Coordinates of C-alpha atoms in Angstrom, one line a residue:
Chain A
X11 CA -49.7 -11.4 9.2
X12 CA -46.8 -13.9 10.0
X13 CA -44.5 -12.6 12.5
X14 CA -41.1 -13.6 13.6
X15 CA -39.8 -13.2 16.9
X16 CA -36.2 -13.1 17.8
X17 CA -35.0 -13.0 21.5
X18 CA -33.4 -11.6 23.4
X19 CA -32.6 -7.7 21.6
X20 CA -28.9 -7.9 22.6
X21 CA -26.2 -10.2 23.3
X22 CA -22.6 -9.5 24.3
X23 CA -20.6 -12.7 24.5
X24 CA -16.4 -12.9 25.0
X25 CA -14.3 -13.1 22.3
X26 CA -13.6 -16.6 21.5
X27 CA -17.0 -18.2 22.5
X28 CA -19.8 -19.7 21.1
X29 CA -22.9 -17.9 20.6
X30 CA -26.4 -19.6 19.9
X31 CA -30.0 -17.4 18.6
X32 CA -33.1 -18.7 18.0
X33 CA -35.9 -17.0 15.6
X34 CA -39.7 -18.9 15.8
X35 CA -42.7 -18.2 14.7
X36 CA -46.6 -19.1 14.9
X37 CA -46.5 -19.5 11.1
X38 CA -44.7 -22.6 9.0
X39 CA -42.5 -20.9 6.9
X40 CA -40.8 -23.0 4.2
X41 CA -38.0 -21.0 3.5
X42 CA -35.3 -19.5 6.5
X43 CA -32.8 -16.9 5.6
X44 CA -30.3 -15.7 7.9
X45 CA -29.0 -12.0 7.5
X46 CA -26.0 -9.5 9.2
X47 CA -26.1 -6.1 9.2
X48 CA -23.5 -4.0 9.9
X49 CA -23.9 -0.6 11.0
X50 CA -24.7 1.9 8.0
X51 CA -24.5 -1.2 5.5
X52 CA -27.4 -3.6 3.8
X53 CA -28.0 -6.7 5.2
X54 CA -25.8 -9.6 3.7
X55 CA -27.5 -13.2 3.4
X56 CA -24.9 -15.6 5.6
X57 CA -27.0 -18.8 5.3
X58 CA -30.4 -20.4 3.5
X59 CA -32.0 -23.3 4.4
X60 CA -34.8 -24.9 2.4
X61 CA -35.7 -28.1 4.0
X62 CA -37.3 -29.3 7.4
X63 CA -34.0 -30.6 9.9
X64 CA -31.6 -29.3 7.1
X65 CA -28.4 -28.7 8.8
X66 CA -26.3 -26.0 6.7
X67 CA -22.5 -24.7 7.3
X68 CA -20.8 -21.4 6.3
X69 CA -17.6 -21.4 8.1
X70 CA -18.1 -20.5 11.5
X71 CA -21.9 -20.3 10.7
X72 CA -24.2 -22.9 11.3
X73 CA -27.4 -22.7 11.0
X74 CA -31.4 -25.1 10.9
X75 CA -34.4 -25.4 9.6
X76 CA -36.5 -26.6 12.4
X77 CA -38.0 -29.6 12.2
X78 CA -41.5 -28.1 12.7
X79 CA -40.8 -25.6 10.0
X80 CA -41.9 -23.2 13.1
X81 CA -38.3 -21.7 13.7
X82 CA -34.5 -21.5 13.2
X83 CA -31.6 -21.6 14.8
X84 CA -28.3 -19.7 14.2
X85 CA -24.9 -21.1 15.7
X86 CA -21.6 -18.8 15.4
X87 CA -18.4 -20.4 16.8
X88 CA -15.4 -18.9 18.5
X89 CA -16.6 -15.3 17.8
X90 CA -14.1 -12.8 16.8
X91 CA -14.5 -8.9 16.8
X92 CA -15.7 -8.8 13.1
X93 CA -18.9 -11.0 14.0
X94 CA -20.2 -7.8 15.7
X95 CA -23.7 -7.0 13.9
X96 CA -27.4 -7.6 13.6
X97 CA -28.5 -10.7 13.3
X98 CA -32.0 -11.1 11.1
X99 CA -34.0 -14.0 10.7
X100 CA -36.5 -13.7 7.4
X101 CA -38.4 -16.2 5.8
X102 CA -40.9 -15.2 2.1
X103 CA -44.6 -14.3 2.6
X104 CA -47.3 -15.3 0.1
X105 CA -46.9 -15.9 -3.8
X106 CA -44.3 -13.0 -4.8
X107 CA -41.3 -14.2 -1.7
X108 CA -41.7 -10.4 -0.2
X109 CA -39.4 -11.1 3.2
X110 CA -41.2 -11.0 6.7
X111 CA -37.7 -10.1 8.8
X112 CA -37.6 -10.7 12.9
X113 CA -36.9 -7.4 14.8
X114 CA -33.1 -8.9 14.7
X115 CA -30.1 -9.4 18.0
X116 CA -27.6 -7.1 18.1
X117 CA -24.2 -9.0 19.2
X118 CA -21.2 -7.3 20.8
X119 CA -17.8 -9.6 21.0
X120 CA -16.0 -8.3 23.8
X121 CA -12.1 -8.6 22.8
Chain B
X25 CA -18.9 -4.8 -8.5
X26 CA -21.7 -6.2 -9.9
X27 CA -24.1 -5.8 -6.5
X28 CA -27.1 -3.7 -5.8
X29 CA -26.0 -0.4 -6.0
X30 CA -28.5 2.6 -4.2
X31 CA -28.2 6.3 -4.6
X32 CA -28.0 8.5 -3.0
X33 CA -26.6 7.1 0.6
X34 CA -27.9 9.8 2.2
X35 CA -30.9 12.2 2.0
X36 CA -31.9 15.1 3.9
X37 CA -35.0 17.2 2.9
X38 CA -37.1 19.2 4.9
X39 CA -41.1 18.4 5.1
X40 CA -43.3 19.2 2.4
X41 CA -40.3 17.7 0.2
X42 CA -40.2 15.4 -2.6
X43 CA -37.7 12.0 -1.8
X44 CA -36.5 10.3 -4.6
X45 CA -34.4 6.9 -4.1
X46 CA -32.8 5.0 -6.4
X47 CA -32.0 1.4 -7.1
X48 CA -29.8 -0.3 -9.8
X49 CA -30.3 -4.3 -9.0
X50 CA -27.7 -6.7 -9.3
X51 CA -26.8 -7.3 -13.1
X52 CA -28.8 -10.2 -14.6
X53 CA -31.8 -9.3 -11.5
X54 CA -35.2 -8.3 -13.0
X55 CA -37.1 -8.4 -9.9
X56 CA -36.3 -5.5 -7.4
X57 CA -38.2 -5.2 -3.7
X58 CA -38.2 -2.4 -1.6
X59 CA -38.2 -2.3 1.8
X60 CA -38.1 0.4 5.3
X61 CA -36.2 -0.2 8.2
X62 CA -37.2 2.3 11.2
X63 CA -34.5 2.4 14.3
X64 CA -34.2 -0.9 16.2
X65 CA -36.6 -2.3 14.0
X66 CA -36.7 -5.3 11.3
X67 CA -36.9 -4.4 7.3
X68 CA -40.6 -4.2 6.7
X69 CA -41.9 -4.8 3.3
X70 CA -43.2 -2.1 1.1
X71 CA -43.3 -3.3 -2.5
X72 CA -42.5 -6.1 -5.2
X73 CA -41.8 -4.8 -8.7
X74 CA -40.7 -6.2 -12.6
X75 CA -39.7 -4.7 -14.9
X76 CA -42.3 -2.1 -15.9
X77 CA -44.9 -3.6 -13.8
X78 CA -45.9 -3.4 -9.9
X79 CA -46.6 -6.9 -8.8
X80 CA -47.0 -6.4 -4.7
X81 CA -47.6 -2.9 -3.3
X82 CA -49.3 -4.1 -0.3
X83 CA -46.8 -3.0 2.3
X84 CA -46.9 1.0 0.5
X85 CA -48.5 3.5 2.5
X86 CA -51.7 4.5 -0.2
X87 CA -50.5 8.6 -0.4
X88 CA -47.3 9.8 -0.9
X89 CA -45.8 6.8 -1.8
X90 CA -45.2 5.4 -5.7
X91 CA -42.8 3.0 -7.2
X92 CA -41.2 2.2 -10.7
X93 CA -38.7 0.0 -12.4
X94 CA -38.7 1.2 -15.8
X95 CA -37.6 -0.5 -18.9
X96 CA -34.5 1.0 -18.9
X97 CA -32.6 2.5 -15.7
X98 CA -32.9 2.3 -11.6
X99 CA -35.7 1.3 -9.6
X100 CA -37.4 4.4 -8.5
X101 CA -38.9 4.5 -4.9
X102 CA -40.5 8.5 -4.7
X103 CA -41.7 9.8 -1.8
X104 CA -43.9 13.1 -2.3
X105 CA -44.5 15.6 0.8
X106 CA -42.5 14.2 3.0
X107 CA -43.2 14.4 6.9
X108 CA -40.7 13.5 9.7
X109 CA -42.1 9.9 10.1
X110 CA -40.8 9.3 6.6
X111 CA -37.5 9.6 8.6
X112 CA -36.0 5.9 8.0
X113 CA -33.6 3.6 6.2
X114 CA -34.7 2.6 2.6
X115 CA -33.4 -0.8 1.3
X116 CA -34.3 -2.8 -1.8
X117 CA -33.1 -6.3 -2.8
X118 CA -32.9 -8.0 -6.1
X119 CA -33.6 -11.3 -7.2
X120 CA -33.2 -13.1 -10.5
X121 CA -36.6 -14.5 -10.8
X122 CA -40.1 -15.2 -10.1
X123 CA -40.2 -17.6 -6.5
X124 CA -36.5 -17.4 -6.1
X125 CA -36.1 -16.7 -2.0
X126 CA -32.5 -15.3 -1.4
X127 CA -32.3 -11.9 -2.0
X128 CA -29.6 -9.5 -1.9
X129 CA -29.8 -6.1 -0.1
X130 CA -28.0 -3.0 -1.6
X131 CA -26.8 -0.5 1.3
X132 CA -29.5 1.5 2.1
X133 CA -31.0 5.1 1.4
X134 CA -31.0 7.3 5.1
X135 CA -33.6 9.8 4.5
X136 CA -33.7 12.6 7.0
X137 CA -36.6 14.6 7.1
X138 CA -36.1 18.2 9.1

C-alpha cells in the first residue's frame, strides 16, 4: 500500500527558530494534509493543500504540495513553546479518502 | 462545541473483555472513519462508515472487530475478547461528505487491556 515517510522521529530546535520537515512518498498522492497532535489529544488539521506547487499559509505555518505530487513540506517560524507536538503528514487512499498518515516528528522547543 | 466528541476517554478492561467505543461526529458530518494509533506510531486505518452502512472495512482485523453508525446515535466501534495487543489509542474523524479529504479527529479512546 502507499506509504509515507517522515524523517527524522524527533526534532528539538531553540525557541525562536525556524523549523523545516519533509514527508515523501513512492506514491502521487493528490491531496496533503498536515496534522498536530498533542499529547493525550486528537490530531488537529493545521494546513491542506490540493494542488501541485500550491504554496499555503496559516500563521506561522507554511506548508507545499510538491511539485511532483511525491511529497510535502511543512515550515513553522519563530517556534514558541506551544508548537511542541507531533507532526503528521496524511494524504487519502483509494475511492472512500480513508487517510494513509506518516509515522509523524515529534518536536521539542527548547525555551 | 460542536466537534467530534468520543466516549469514554479512557478504557481499561481485562482480556477476554468486551470494548465498546463511541463516536458522536461533528454536527452536520454523516461520514465517520475510525482509526488505531499504537505507541510511536501513525493513525492506521481501520474503517469507513455512513450512516447505517459500512462502506470500507478493509483496515478491520476479520474477528473481534465490528463497526456501526446507526440511524440514530454515536458511531459504535466494539471490540469483543479483547487481548493485550488490542492495547491502543482509538480515534475517528468525521467528514461531511462523500470525497471530501479534511477530516477532523475527535480525542481519542485509550483502551488498556490487563
Amino acid at each position: 500500500g502507499q506509504q509515507l515517510n517522515q524523517s527524522p522521529q524527533s526534532m528539538f530546535i531553540q525557541e525562536g527558530e525556524d523549523v523545516s520537515m519533509n514527508c515523501t512518498s513512492s506514491s502521487i498522492f493528490n491531496t496533503w494534509l498536515w496534522y498536530k497532535q498533542d499529547p493525550g489529544e486528537g490530531p488537529v488539521l493545521l494546513i491542506a493543500l490540493y494542488k501541485a506547487g500550491e504554496l499555503t499559509s496559516n500563521g506561522r505555518l507554511t506548508a507545499q504540495f510538491g511539485i511532483t505530487r511525491k511529497d510535502s513540506f511543512l515550515n513553522i517560524s519563530a517556534s514558541i513553546p506551544s508548537d511542541v507536538g507531533i507532526y503528521f503528514c496524511a494524504g487519502p487512499t483509494g475511492a472512500n479518502s480513508k487517510l494513509t498518515f506518516g509515522k509523524g516528528i515529534t518536536l521539542s522547543v527548547r525555551p | 462545541n460542536a466537534g467530534v466528541m468520543q466516549n469514554p476517554r479512557h478504557l481499561v478492561r481485562r482480556r477476554g473483555q468486551e470494548a465498546r467505543l463511541r463516536c458522536s461526529p461533528m454536527k452536520g458530518h454523516s461520514h465517520v472513519y475510525w482509526y488505531r494509533q499504537l505507541p510511536e506510531e501513525g493513525l492506521k486505518f481501520m474503517v469507513y462508515l455512513q450512516k447505517e452502512n459500512i462502506i470500507d472495512e478493509s483496515g478491520m482485523p476479520k474477528e473481534r472487530f465490528s463497526a456501526e453508525f446507526p440511524k440514530e446515535g454515536p458511531s459504535i466501534l466494539r471490540i469483543q475478547q479483547v487481548v493485550r495487543g488490542d492495547s491502543a489509542a482509538y480515534f475517528c474523524a468525521s467528514s461531511p461528505r462523500e470525497g471530501y479529504n479534511e477530516q477532523f479527529f475527535g480525542p481519542g479512546t485509550r483502551l488498556t487491556v490487563l
